CSV table of C-alpha atoms and ligand atoms in Angstrom, one decimal:
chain,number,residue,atom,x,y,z
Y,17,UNK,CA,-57.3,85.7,110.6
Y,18,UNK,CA,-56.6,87.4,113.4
Y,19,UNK,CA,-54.8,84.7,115.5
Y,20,UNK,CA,-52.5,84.4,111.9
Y,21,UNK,CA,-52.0,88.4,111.7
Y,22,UNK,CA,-51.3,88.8,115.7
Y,23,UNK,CA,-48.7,85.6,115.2
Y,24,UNK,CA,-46.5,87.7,112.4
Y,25,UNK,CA,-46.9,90.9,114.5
Y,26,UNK,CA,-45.6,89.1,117.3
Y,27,UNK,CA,-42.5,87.7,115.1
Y,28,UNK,CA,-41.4,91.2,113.9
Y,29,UNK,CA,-41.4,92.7,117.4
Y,30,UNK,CA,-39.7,89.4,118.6
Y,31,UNK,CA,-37.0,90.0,116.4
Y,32,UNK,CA,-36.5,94.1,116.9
Y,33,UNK,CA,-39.0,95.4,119.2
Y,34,UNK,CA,-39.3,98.5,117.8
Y,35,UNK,CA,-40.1,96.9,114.8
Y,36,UNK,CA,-43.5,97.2,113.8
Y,37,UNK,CA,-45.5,95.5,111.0
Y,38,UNK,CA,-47.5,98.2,109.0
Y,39,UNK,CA,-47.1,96.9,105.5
Y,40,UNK,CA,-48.9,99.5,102.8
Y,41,UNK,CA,-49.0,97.4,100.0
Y,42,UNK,CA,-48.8,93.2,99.4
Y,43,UNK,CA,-47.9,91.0,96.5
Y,44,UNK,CA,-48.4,87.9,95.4
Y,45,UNK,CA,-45.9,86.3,93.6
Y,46,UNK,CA,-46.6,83.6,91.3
Y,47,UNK,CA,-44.6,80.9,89.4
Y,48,UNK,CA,-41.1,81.2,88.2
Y,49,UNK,CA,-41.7,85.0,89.3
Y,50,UNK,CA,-40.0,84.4,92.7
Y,51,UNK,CA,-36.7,86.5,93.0
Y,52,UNK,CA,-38.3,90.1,93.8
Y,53,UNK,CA,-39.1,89.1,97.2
Y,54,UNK,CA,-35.2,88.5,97.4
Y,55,UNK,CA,-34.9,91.9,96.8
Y,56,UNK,CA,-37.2,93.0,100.0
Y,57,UNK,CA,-34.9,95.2,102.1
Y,58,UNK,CA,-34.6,94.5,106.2
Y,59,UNK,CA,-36.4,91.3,105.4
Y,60,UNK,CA,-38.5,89.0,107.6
Y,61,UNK,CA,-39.1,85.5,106.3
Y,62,UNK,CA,-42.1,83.4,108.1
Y,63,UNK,CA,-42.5,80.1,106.4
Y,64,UNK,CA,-46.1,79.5,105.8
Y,65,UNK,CA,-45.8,76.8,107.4
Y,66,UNK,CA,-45.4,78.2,111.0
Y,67,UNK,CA,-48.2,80.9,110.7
Y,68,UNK,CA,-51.4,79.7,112.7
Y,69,UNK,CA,-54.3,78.6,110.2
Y,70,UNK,CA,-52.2,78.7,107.1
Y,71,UNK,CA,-53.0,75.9,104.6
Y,72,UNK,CA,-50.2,73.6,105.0
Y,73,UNK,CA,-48.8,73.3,101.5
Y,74,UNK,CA,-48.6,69.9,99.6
Y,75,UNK,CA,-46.4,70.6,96.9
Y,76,UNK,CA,-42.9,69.8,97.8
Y,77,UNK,CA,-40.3,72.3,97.1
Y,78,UNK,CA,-43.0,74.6,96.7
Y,79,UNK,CA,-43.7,75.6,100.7
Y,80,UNK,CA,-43.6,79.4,100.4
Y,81,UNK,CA,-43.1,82.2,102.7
Y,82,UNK,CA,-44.5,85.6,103.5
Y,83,UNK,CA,-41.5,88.0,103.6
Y,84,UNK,CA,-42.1,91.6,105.2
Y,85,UNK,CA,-40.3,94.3,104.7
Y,86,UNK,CA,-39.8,97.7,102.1
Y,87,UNK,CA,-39.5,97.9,98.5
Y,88,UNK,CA,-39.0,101.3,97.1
Y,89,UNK,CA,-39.8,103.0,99.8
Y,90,UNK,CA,-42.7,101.2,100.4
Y,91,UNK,CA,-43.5,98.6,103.5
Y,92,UNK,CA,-44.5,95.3,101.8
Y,93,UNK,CA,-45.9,92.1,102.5
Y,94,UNK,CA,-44.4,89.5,99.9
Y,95,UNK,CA,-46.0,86.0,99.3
Y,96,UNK,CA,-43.2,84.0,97.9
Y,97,UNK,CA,-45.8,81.0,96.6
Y,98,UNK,CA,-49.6,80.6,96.9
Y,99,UNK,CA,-52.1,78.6,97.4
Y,100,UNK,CA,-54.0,76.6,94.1
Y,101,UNK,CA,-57.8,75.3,93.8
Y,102,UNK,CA,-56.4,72.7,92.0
Y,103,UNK,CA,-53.8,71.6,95.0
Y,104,UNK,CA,-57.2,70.8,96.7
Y,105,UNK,CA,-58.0,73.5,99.3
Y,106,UNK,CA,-61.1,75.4,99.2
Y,107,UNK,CA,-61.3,78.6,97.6
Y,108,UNK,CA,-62.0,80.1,101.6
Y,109,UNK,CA,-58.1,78.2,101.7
Y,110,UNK,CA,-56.5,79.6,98.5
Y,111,UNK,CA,-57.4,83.4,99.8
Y,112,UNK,CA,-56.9,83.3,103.3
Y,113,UNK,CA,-53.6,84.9,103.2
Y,114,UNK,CA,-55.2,87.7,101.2
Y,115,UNK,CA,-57.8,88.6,104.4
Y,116,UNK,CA,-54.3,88.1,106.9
Y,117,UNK,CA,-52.7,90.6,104.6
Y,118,UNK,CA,-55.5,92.6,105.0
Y,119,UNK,CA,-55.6,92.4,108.6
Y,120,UNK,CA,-52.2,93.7,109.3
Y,121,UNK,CA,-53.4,96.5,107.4
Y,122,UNK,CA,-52.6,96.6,103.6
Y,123,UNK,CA,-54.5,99.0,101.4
Y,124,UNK,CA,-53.6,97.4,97.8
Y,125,UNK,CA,-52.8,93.9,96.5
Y,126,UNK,CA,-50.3,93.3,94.0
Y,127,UNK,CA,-51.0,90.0,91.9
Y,128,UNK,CA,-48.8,87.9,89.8
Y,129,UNK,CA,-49.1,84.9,87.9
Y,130,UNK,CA,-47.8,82.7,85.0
Y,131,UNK,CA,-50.7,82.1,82.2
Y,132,UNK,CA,-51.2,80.5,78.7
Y,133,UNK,CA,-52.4,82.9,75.9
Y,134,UNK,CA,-55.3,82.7,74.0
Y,135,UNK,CA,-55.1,86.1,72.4
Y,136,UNK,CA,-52.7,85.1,69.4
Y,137,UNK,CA,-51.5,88.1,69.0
Y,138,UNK,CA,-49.2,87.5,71.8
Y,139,UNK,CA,-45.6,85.8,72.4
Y,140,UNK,CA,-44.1,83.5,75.0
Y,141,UNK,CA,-42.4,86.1,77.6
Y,142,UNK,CA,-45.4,89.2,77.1
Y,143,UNK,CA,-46.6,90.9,80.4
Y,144,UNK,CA,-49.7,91.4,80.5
Y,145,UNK,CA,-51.4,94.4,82.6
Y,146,UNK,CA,-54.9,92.8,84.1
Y,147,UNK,CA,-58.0,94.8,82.8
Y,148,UNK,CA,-60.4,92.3,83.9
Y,149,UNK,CA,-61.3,89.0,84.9
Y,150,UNK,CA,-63.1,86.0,83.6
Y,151,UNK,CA,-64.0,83.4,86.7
Y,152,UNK,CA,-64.3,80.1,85.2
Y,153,UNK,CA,-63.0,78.2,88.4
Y,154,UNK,CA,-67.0,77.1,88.9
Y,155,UNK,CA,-66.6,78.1,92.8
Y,156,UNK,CA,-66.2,81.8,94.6
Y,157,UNK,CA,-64.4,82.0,97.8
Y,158,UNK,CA,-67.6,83.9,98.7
Y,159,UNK,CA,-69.5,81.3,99.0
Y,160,UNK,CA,-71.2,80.6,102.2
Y,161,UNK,CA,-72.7,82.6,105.0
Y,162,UNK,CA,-71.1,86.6,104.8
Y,163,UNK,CA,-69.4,88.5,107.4
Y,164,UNK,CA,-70.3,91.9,107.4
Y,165,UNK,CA,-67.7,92.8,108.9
Y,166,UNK,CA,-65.6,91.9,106.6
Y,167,UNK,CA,-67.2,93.0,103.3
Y,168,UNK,CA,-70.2,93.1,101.8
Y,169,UNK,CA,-72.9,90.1,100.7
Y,170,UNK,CA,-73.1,91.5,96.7
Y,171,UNK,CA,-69.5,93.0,95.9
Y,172,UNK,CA,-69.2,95.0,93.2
Y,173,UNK,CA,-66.8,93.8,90.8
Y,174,UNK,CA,-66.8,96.9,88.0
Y,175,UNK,CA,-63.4,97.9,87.6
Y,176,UNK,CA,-62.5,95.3,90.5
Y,177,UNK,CA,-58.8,95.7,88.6
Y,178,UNK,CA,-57.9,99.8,89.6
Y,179,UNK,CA,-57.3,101.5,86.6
Y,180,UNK,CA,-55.5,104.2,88.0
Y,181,UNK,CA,-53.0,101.5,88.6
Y,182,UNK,CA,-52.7,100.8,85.4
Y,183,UNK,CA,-52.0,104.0,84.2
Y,184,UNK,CA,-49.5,104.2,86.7
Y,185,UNK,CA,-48.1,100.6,85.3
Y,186,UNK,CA,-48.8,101.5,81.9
Y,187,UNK,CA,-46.5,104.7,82.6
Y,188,UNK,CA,-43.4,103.2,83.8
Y,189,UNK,CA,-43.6,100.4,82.0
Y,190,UNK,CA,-42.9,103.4,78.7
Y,191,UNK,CA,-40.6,104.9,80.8
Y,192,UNK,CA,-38.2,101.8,81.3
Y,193,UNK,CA,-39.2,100.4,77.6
Y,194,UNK,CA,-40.9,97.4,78.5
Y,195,UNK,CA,-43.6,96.2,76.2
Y,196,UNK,CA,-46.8,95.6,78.4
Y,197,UNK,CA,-50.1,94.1,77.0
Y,198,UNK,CA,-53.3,94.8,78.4
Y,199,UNK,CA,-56.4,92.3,78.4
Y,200,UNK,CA,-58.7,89.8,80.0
Y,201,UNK,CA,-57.7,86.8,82.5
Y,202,UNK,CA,-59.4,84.2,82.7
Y,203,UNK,CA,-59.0,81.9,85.2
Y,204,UNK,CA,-59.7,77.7,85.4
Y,205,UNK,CA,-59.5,75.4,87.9
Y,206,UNK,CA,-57.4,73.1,86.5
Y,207,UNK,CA,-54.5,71.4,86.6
Y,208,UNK,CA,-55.2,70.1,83.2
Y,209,UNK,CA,-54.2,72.4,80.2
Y,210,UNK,CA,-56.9,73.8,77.9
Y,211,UNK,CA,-58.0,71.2,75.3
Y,212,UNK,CA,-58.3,73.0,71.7
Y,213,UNK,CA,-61.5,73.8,72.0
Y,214,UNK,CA,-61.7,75.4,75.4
Y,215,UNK,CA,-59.0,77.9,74.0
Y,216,UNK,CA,-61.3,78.9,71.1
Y,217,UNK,CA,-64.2,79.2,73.5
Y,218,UNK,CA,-61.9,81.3,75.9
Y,219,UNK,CA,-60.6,83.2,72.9
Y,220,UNK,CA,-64.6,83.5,72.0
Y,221,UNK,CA,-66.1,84.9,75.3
Y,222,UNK,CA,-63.6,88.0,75.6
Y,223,UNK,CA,-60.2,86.3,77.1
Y,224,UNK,CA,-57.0,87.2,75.9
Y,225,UNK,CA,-55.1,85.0,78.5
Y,226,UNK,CA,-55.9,81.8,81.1
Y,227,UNK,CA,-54.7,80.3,84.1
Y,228,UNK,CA,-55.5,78.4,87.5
Y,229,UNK,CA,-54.7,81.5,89.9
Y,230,UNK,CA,-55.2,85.0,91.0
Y,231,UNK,CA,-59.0,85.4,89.9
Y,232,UNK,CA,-59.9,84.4,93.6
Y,233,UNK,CA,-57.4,86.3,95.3
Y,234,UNK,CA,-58.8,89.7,93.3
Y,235,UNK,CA,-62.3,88.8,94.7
Y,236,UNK,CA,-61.4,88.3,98.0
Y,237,UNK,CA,-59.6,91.3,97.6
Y,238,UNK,CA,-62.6,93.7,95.9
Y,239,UNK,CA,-64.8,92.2,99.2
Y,240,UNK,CA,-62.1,93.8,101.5
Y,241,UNK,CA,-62.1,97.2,99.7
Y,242,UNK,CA,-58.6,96.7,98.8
Y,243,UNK,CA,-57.3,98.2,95.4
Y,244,UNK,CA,-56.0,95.1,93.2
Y,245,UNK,CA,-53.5,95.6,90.3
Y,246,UNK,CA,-52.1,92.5,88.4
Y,247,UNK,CA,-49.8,91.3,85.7
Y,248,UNK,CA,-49.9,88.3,84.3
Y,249,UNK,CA,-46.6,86.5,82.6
Y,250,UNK,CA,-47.7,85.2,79.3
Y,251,UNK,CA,-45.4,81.6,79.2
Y,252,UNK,CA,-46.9,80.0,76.4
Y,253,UNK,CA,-49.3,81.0,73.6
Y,254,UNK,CA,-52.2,78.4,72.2
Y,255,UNK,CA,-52.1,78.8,68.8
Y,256,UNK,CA,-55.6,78.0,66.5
Y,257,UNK,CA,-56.0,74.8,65.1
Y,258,UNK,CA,-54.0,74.0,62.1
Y,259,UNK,CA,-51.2,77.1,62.8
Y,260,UNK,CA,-48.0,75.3,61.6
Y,261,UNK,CA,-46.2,76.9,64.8
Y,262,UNK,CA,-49.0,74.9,67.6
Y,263,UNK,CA,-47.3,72.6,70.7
Y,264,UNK,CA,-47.9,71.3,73.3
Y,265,UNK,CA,-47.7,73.0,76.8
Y,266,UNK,CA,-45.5,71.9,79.5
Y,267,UNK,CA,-45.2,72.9,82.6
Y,268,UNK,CA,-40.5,73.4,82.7
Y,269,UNK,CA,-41.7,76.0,79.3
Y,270,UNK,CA,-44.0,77.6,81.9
Y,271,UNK,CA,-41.4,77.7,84.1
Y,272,UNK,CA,-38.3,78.7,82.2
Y,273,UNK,CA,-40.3,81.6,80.6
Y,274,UNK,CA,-41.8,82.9,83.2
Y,275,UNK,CA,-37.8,83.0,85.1
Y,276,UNK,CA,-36.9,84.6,82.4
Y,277,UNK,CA,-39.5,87.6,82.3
Y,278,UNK,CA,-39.4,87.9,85.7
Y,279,UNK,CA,-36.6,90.6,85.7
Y,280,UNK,CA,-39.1,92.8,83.7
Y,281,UNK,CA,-41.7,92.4,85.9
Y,282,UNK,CA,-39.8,93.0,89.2
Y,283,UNK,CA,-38.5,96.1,87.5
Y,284,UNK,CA,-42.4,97.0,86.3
Y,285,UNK,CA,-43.3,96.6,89.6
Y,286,UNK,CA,-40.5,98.5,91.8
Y,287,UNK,CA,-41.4,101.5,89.3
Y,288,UNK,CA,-45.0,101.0,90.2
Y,289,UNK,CA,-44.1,100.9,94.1
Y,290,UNK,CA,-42.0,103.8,94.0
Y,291,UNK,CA,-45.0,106.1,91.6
Y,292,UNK,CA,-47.8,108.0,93.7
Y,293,UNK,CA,-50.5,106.4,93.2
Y,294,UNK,CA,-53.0,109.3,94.3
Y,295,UNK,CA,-53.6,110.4,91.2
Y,296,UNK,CA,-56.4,108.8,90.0
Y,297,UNK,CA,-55.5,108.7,86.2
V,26,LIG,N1,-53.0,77.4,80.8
V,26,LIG,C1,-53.3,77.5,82.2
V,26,LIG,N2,-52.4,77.9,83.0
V,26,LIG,C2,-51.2,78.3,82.6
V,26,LIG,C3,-50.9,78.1,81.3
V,26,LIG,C4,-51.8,77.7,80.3
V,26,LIG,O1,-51.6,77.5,79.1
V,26,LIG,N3,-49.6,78.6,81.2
V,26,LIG,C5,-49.2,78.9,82.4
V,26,LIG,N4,-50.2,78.8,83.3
């Protein structure tokens, strides 16, 4: 962690020593929601690939980079691409970028992620605010012997997602006039898609949308004593059995929908960046 956090100090002040990497807040961004991390101002790219202890990705096309730099007025640590549990790595893997994140010093995590909804009240292209999580992955990065140091043994996960930072979401979200849901992710290993009866059963226990990310990110997260805040990009909608309007998923929908909500949610989020987020709703 450290090793990884000192190597992306060192390439900032390689590059303009009197740069220095403090970010404030970092974001995850997840599939087909890309392009705001084009939008980082004085931006430094690091491929993952040449950060010390980084999984090395597996995915062609799909490497990802960590871009530093301000958004809003903010100093921000972008992950353009993450790591899946379904790619193979270990959950310890899939959230080790969240603990170097944490190490150079953010105080919030931002996720994002592209998800199948169970709630049928919603439409291809919704964002969804994050209220709370359902971990269905049957792992926890947690797992295994506990460094103190870094968090606790237990964590607390009751309002693990910040609701002051939905309020401030909720907020600017009315103020640009862009629908936001709220509701429940839950989140599977995969990479299958959810048969019929797993989406009533999701629908059952409390979720309102699924997918194969983010959930260990948050935990990791909660352990650190960061404040977490996510929105999810609801592609595709599971519809019950026998609805006349019920398809398949695929993954170029996922895709395409989530490209074309993603100038919603960069805006969503450079409102919530520039808000103060002192006031604890
Ligand atoms: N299920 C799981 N993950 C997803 C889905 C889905 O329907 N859509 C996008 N990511």
């Amino acid at each position: 962690m450290n090793e990884a956090a000192g190597f992306i100090k060192g390439r900032a002040r390689g590059e303009s020593p009197a740069r220095s990497v403090e970010p404030e807040v970092g974001l995850v961004l997840g599939s087909g929601l890309g392009p705001l991390a084009e939008e980082v101002e004085n931006p430094l790219a690091i491929p993952y690939g040449e950060i010390p202890h980084f999984p090395v990705s597996t995915v062609a096309g799909h490497a990802g980079r960590l871009v530093l730099g301000r958004l809003e007025g903010r100093q921000v640590a972008v992950m353009q691409g993450r790591f899946h549990y379904y790619e193979g790595y270990s959950l310890a893997e899939v959230t080790f970028p969240v603990r170097v994140l944490k190490a150079l010093g953010i105080k919030a995590l931002i996720l994002t992620n592209a998800s199948g909804g169970v709630n049928p009240d919603f439409i291809p292209g919704d964002l969804m605010l994050i209220r709370d999580h359902i971990n269905l992955i049957g792992d926890n990065p947690l797992r295994g012997p506990n460094d103190p140091d870094l968090g606790p043994r237990f964590p607390d996960l009751f309002e693990a997602w910040d609701p002051a930072l939905r309020a401030v979401a909720r907020r600017v979200a009315e103020r640009l006039g862009i629908p936001v849901r709220e509701g429940v992710y839950v989140a599977l290993s995969g990479p299958t898609y959810e048969t019929p009866a797993e989406v009533a059963f999701l629908r059952t226990a409390g979720g309102d949308a699924v997918g194969m990310s983010t959930v260990p990110e948050a935990i990791v997260a909660r352990h650190a004593g960061l404040r977490v805040f996510g929105v999810s990009c609801v592609t595709n909608v599971h519809l019950p059995s026998g609805h006349p309007g019920r398809k398949e998923v695929s993954h170029q929908e996922v895709i395409d929908v989530a490209n074309r909500a993603g100038s919603d949610l960069s805006r969503l989020l450079r409102g919530v960046l520039r808000s103060d987020w002192e006031g604890r709703a």
